[in-house]
mmCIF file with all atom_site columns, C-alpha atoms in Angstrom:
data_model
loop_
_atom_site.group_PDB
_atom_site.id
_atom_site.type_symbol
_atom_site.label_atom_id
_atom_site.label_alt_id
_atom_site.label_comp_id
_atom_site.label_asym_id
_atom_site.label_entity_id
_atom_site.label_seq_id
_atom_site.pdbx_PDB_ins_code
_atom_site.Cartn_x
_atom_site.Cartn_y
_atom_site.Cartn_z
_atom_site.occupancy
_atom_site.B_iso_or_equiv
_atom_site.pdbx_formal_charge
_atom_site.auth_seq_id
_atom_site.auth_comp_id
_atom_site.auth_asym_id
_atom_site.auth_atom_id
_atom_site.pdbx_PDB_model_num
ATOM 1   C CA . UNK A 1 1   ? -24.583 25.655  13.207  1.00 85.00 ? 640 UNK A CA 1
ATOM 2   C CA . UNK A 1 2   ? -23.363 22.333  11.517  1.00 90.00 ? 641 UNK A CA 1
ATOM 3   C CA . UNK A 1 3   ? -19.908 20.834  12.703  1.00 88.00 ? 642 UNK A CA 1
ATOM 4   C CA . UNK A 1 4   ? -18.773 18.111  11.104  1.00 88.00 ? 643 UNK A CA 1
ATOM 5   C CA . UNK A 1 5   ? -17.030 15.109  13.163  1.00 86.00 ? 644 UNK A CA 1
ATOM 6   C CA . UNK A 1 6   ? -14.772 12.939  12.270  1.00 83.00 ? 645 UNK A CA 1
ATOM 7   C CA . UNK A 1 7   ? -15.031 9.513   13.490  1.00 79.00 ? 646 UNK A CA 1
ATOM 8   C CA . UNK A 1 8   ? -12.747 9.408   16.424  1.00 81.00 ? 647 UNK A CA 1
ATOM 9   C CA . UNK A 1 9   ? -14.438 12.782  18.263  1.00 85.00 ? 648 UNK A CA 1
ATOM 10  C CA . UNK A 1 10  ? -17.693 10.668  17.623  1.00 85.00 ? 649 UNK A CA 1
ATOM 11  C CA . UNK A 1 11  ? -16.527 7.739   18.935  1.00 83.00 ? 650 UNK A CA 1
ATOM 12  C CA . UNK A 1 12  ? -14.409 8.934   21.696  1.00 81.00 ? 651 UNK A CA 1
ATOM 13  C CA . UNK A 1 13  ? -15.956 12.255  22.788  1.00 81.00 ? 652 UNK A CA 1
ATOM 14  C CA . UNK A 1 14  ? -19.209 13.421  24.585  1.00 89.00 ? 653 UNK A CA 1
ATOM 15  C CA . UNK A 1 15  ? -19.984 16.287  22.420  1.00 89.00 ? 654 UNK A CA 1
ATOM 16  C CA . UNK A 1 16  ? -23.164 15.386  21.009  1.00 92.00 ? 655 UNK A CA 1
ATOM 17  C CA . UNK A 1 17  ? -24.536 14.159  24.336  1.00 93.00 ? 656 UNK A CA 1
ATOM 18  C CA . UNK A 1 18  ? -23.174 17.398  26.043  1.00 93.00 ? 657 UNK A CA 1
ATOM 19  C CA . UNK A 1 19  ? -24.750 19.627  22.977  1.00 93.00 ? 658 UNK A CA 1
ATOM 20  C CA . UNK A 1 20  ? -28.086 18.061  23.587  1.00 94.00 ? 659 UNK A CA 1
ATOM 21  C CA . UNK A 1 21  ? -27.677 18.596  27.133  1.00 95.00 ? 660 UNK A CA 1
ATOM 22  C CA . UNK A 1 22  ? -27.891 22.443  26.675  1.00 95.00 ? 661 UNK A CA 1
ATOM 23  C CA . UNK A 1 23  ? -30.147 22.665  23.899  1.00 95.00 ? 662 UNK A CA 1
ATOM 24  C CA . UNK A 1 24  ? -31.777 20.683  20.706  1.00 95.00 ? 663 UNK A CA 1
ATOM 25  C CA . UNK A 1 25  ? -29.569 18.734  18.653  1.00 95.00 ? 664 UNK A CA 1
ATOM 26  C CA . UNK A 1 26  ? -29.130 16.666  15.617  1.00 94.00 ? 665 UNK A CA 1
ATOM 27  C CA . UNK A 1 27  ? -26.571 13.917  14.760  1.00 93.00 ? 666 UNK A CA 1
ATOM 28  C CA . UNK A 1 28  ? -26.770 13.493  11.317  1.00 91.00 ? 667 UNK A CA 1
ATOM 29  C CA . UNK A 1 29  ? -25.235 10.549  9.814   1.00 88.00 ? 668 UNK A CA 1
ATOM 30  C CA . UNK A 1 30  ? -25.196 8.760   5.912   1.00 80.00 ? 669 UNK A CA 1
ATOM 31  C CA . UNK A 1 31  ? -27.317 5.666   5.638   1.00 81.00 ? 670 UNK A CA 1
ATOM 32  C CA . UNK A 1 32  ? -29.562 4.036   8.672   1.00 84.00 ? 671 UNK A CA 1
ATOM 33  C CA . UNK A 1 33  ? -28.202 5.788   12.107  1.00 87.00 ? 672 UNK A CA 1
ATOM 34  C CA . UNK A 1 34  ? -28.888 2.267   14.392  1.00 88.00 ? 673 UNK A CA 1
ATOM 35  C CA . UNK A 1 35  ? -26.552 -0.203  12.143  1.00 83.00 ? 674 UNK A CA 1
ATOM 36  C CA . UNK A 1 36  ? -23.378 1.245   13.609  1.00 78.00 ? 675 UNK A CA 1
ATOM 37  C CA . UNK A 1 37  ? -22.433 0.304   17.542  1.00 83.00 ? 676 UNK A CA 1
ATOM 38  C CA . UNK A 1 38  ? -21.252 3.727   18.127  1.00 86.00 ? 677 UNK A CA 1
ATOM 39  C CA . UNK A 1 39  ? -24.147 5.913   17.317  1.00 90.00 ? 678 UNK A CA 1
ATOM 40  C CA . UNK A 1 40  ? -26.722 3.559   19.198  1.00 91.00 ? 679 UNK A CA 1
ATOM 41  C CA . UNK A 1 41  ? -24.546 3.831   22.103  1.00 92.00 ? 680 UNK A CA 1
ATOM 42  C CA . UNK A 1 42  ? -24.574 7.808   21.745  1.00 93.00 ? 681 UNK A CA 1
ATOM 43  C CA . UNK A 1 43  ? -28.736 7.470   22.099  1.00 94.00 ? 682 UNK A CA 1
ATOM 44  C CA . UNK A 1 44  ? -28.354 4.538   24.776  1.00 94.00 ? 683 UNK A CA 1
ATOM 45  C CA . UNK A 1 45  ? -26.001 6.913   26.913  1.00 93.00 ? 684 UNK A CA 1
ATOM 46  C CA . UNK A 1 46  ? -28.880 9.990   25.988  1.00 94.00 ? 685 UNK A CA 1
ATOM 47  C CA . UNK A 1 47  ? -31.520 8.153   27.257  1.00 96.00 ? 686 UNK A CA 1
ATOM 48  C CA . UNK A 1 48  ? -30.274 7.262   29.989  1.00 96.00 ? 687 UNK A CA 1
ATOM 49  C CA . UNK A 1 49  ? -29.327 10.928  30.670  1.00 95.00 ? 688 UNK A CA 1
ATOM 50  C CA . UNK A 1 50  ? -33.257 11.520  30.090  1.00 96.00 ? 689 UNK A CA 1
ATOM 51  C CA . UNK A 1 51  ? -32.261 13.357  27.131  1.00 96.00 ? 690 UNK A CA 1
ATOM 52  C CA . UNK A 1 52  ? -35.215 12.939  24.220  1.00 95.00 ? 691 UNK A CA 1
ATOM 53  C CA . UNK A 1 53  ? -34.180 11.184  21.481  1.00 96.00 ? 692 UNK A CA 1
ATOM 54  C CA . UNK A 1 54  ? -35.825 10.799  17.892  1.00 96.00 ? 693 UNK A CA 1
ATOM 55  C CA . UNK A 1 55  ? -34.569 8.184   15.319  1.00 94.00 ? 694 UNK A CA 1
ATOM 56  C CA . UNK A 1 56  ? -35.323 9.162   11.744  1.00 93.00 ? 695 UNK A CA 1
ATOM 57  C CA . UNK A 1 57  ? -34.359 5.811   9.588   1.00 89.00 ? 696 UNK A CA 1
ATOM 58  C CA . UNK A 1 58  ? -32.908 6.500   6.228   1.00 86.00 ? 697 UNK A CA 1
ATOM 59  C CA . UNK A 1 59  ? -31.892 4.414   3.005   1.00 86.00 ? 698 UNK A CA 1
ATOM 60  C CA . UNK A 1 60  ? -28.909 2.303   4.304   1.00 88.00 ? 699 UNK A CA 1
ATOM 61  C CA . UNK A 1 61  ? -26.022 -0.148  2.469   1.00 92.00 ? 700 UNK A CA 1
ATOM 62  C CA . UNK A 1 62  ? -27.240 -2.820  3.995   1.00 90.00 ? 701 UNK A CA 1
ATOM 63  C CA . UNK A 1 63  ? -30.240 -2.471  1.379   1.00 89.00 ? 702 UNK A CA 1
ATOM 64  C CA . UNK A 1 64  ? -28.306 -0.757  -1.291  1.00 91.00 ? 703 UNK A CA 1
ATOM 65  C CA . UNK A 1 65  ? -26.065 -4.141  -1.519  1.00 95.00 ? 704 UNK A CA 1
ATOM 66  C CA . UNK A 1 66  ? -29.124 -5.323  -3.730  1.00 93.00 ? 705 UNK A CA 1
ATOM 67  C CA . UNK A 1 67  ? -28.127 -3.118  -6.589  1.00 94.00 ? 706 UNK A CA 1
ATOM 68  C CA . UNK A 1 68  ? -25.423 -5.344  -7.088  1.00 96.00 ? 707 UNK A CA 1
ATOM 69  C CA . UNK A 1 69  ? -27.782 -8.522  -8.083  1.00 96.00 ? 708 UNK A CA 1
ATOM 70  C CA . UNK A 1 70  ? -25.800 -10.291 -5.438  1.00 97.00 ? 709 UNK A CA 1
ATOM 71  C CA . UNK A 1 71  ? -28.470 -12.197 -3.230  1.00 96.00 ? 710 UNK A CA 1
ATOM 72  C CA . UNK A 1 72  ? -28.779 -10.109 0.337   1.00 95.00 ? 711 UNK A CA 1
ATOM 73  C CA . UNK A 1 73  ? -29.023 -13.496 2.084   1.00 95.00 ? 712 UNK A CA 1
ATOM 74  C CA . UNK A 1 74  ? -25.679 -14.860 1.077   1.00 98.00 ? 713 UNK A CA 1
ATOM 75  C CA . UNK A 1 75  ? -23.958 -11.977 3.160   1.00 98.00 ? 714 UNK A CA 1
ATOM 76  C CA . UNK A 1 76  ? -21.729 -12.500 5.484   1.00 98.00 ? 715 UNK A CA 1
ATOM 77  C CA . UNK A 1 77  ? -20.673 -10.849 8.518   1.00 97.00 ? 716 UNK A CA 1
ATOM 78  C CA . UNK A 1 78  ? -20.119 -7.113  7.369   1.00 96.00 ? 717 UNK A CA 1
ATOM 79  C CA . UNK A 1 79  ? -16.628 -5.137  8.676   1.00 96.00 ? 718 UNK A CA 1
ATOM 80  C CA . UNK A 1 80  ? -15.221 -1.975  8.384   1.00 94.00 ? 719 UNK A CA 1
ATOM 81  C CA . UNK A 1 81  ? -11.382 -1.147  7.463   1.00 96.00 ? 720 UNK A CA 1
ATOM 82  C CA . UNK A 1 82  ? -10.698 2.378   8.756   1.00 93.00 ? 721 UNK A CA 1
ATOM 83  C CA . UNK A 1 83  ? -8.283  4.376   6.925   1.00 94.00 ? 722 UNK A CA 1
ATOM 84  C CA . UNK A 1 84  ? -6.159  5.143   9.562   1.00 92.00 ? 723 UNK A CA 1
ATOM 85  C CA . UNK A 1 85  ? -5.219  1.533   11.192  1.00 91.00 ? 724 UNK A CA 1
ATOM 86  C CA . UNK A 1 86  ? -5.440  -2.470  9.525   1.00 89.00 ? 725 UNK A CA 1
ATOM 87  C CA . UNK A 1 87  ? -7.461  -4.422  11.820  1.00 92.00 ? 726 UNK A CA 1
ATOM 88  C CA . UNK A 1 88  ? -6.089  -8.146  11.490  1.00 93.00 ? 727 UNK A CA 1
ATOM 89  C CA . UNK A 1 89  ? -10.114 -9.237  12.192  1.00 95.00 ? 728 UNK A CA 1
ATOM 90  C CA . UNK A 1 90  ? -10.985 -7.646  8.657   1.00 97.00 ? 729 UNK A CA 1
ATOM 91  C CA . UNK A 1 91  ? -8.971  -10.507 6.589   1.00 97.00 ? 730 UNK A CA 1
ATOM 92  C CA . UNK A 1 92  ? -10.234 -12.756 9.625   1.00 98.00 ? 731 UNK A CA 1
ATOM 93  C CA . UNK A 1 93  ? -13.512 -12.357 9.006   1.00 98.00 ? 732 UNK A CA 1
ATOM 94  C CA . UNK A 1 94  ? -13.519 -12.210 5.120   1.00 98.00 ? 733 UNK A CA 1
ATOM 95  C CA . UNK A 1 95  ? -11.918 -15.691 6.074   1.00 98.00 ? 734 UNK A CA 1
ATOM 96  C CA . UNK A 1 96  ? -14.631 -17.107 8.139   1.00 98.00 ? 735 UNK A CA 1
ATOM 97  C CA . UNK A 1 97  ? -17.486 -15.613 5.401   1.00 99.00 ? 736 UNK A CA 1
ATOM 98  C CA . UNK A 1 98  ? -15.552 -17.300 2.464   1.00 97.00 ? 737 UNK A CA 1
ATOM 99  C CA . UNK A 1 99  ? -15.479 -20.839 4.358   1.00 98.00 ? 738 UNK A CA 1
ATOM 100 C CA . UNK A 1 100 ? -19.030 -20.690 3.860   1.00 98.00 ? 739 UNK A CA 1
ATOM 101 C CA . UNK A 1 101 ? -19.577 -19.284 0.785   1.00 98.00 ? 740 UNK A CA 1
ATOM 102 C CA . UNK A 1 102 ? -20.715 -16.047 1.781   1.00 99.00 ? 741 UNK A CA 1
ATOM 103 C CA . UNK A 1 103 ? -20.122 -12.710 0.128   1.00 99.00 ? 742 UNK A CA 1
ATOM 104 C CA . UNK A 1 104 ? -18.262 -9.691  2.529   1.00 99.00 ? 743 UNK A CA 1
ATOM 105 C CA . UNK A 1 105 ? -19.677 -6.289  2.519   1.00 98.00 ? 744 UNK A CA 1
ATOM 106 C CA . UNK A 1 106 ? -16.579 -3.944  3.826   1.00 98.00 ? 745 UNK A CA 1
ATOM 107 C CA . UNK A 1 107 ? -17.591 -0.526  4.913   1.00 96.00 ? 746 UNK A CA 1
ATOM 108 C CA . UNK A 1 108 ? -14.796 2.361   4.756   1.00 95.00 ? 747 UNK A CA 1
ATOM 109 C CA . UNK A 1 109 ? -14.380 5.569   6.681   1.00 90.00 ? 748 UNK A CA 1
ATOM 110 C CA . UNK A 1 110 ? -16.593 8.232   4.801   1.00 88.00 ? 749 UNK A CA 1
ATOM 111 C CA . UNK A 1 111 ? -13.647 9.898   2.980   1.00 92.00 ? 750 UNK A CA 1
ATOM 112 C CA . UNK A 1 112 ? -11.390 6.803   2.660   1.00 96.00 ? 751 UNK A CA 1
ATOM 113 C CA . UNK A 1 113 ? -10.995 5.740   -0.927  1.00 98.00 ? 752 UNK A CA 1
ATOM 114 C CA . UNK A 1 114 ? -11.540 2.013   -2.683  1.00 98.00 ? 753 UNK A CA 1
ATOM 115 C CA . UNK A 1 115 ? -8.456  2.581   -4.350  1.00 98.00 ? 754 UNK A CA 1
ATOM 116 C CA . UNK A 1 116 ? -6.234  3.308   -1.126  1.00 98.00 ? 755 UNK A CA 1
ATOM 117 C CA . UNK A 1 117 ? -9.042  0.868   0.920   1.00 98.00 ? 756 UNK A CA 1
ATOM 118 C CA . UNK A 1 118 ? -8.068  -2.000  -1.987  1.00 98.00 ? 757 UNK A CA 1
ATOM 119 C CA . UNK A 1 119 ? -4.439  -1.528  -1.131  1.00 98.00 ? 758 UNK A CA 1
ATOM 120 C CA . UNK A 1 120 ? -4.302  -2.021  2.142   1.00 98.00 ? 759 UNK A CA 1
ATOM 121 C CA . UNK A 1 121 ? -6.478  -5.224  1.857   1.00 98.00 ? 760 UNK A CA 1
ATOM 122 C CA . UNK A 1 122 ? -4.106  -6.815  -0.727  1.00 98.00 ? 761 UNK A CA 1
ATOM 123 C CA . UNK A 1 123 ? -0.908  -5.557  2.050   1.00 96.00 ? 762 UNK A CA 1
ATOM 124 C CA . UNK A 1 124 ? -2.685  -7.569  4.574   1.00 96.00 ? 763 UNK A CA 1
ATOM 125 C CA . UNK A 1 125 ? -3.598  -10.764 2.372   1.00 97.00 ? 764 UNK A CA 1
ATOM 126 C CA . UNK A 1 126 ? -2.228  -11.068 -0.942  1.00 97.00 ? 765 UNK A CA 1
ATOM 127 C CA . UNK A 1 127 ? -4.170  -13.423 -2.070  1.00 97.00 ? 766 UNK A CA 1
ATOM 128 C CA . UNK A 1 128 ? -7.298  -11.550 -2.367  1.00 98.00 ? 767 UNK A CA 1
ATOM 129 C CA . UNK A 1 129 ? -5.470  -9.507  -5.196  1.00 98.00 ? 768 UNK A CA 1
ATOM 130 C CA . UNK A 1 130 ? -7.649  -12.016 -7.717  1.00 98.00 ? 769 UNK A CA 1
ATOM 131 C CA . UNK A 1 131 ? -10.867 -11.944 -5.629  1.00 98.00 ? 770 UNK A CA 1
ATOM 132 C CA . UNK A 1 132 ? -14.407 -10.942 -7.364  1.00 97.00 ? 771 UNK A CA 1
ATOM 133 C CA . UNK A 1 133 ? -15.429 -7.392  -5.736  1.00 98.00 ? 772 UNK A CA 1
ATOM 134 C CA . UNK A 1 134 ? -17.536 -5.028  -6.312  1.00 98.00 ? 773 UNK A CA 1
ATOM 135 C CA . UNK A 1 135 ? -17.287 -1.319  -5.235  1.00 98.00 ? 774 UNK A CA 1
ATOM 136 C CA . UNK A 1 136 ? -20.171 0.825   -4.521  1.00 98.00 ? 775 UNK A CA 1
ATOM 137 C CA . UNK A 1 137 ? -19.660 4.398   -4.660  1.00 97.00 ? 776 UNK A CA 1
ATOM 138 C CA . UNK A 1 138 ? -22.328 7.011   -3.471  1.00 95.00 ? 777 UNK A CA 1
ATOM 139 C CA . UNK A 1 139 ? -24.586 4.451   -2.268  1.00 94.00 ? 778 UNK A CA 1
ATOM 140 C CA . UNK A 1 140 ? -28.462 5.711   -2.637  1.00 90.00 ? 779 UNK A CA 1
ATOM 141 C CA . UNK A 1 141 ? -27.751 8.961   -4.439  1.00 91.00 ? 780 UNK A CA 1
ATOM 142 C CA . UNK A 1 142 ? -28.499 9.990   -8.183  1.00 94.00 ? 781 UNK A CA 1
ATOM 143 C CA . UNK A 1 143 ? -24.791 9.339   -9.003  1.00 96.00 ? 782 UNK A CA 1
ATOM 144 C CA . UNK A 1 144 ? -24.399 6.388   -7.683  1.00 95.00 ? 783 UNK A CA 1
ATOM 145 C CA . UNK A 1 145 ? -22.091 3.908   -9.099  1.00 97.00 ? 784 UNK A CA 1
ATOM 146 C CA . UNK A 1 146 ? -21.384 0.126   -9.201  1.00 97.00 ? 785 UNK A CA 1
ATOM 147 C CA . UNK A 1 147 ? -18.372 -1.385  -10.550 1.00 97.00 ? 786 UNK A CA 1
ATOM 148 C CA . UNK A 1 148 ? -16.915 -4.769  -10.764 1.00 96.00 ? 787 UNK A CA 1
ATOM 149 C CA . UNK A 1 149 ? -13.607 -6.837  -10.963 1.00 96.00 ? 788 UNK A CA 1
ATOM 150 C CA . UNK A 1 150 ? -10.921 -8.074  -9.823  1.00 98.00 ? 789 UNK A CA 1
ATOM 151 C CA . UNK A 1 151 ? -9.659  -6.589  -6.377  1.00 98.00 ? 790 UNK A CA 1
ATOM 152 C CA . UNK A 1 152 ? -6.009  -5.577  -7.926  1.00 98.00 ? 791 UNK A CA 1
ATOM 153 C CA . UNK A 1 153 ? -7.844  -3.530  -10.835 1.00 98.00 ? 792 UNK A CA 1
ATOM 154 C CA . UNK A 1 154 ? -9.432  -1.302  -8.133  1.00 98.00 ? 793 UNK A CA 1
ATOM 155 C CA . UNK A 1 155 ? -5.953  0.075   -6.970  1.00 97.00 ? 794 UNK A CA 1
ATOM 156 C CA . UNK A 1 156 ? -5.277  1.656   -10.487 1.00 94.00 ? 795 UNK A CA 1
ATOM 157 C CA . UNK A 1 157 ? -8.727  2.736   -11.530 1.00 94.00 ? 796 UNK A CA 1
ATOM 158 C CA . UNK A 1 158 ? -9.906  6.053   -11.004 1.00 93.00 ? 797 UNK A CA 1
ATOM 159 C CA . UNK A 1 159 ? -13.129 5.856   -9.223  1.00 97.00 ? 798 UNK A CA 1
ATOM 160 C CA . UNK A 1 160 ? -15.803 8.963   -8.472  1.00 96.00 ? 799 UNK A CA 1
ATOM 161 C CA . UNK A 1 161 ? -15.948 10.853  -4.881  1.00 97.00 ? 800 UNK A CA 1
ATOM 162 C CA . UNK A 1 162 ? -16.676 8.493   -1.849  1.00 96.00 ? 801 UNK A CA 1
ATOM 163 C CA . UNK A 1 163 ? -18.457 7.500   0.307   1.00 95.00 ? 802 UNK A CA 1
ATOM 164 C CA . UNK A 1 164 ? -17.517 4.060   -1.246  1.00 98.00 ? 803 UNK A CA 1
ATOM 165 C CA . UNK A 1 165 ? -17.977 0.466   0.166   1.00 98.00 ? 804 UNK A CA 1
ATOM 166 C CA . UNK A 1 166 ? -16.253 -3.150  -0.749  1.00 99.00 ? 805 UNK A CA 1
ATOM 167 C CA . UNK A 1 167 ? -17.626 -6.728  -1.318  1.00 99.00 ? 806 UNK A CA 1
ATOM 168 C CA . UNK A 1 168 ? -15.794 -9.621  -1.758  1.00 99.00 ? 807 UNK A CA 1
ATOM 169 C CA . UNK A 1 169 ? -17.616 -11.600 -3.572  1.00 98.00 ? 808 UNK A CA 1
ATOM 170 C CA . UNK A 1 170 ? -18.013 -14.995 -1.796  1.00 98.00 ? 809 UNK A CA 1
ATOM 171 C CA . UNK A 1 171 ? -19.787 -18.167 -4.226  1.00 98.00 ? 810 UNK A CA 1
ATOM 172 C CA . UNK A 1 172 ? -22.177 -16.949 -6.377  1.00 97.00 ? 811 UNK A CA 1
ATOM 173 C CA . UNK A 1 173 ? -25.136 -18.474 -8.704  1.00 95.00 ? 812 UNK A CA 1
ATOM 174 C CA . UNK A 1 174 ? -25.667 -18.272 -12.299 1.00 95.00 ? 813 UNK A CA 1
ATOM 175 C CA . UNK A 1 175 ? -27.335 -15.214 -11.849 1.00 95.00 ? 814 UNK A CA 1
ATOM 176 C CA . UNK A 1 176 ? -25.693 -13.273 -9.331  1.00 95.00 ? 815 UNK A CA 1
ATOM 177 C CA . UNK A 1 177 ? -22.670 -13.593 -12.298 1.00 93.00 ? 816 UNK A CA 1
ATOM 178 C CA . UNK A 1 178 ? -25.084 -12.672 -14.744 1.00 93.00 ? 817 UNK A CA 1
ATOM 179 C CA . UNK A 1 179 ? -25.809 -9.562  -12.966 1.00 91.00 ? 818 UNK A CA 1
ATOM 180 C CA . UNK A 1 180 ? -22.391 -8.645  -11.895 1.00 90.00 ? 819 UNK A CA 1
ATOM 181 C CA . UNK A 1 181 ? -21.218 -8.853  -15.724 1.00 90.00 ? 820 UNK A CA 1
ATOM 182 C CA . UNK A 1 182 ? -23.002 -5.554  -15.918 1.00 91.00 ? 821 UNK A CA 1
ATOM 183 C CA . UNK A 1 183 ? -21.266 -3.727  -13.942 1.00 92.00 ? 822 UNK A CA 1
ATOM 184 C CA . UNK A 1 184 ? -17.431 -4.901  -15.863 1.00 86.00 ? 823 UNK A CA 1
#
């Protein structure tokens, strides 16, 4: 039996512990399941229940980000902008990555749209309306898709299924613009 989750019974809820409690379980989860807080906690809180728990690592966008030709090492601190709230520390931290010329990789809610995501970034700062971004949609699957511009395009343009992700591109080099032309 599969049962999806959405984020807030994963977050806030036991039922994966209590599953595994009364027999074998799986959480199954897109990308690498130890880069979020939340589902290392769920095997931290397992283990300590004596529960067995097996990690299976898996492509993640914390590699995929290469794709882009932007330079992994000039990444910033990465957030995430949930659909359903505007954290102020989002624009904070794109802030605090920009004073130091470093690009932000903004992960969205598995559903939650660039478009709507590109919106609500632009409500909370204006001024990154003109920033360089690039959206990722579908990282690490065969229709993946990379796109660049401006981050006021991405409200209007019609972009494939999610899971997508958002990076505000920080300074670049030669190259890294080089490589982003591509995707235009």
């Amino acid at each position: 039996e599969v049962e999806k989750l959405p984020r807030v019974k994963v977050e806030r809820e036991d039922r994966i512990i209590d599953s595994a409690e009364e027999k074998d379980t799986a959480f199954l989860v897109s990308g690498d399941p130890l880069t979020a807080t939340t589902h290392y906690d769920i095997k931290h809180r397992a283990e300590e229940k004596g529960l067995e728990v097996k990690i299976v690592h898996a492509p993640s966008i914390f590699t995929s980000i290469a794709e882009t030709g932007l330079n992994v090492y000039k990444f910033g601190r990465t957030v995430t902008l949930p659909e359903d709230s505007a954290p102020q520390s989002v624009t904070d931290y794109i802030e605090k990555n920009d004073e130091i010329g470093l690009h932000t990789l903004i992960l969205l809610d598995i559903n939650y749209r660039a478009e709507k995501a590109s919106e609500k970034l632009i409500d909370l700062k204006e001024e990154l309306a003109d920033r360089e971004t690039i959206v990722i949609e579908r990282a690490n699957s065969d229709s993946q898709k990379i796109s660049s511009g401006k981050l006021e395009n991405f409200t209007e343009k019609e972009l494939g299924n999610p899971p997508h992700c958002i990076i505000i591109v920080g300074s670049t080099s030669h190259k890294e613009e080089e490589f982003m032309e591509a995707y235009r």
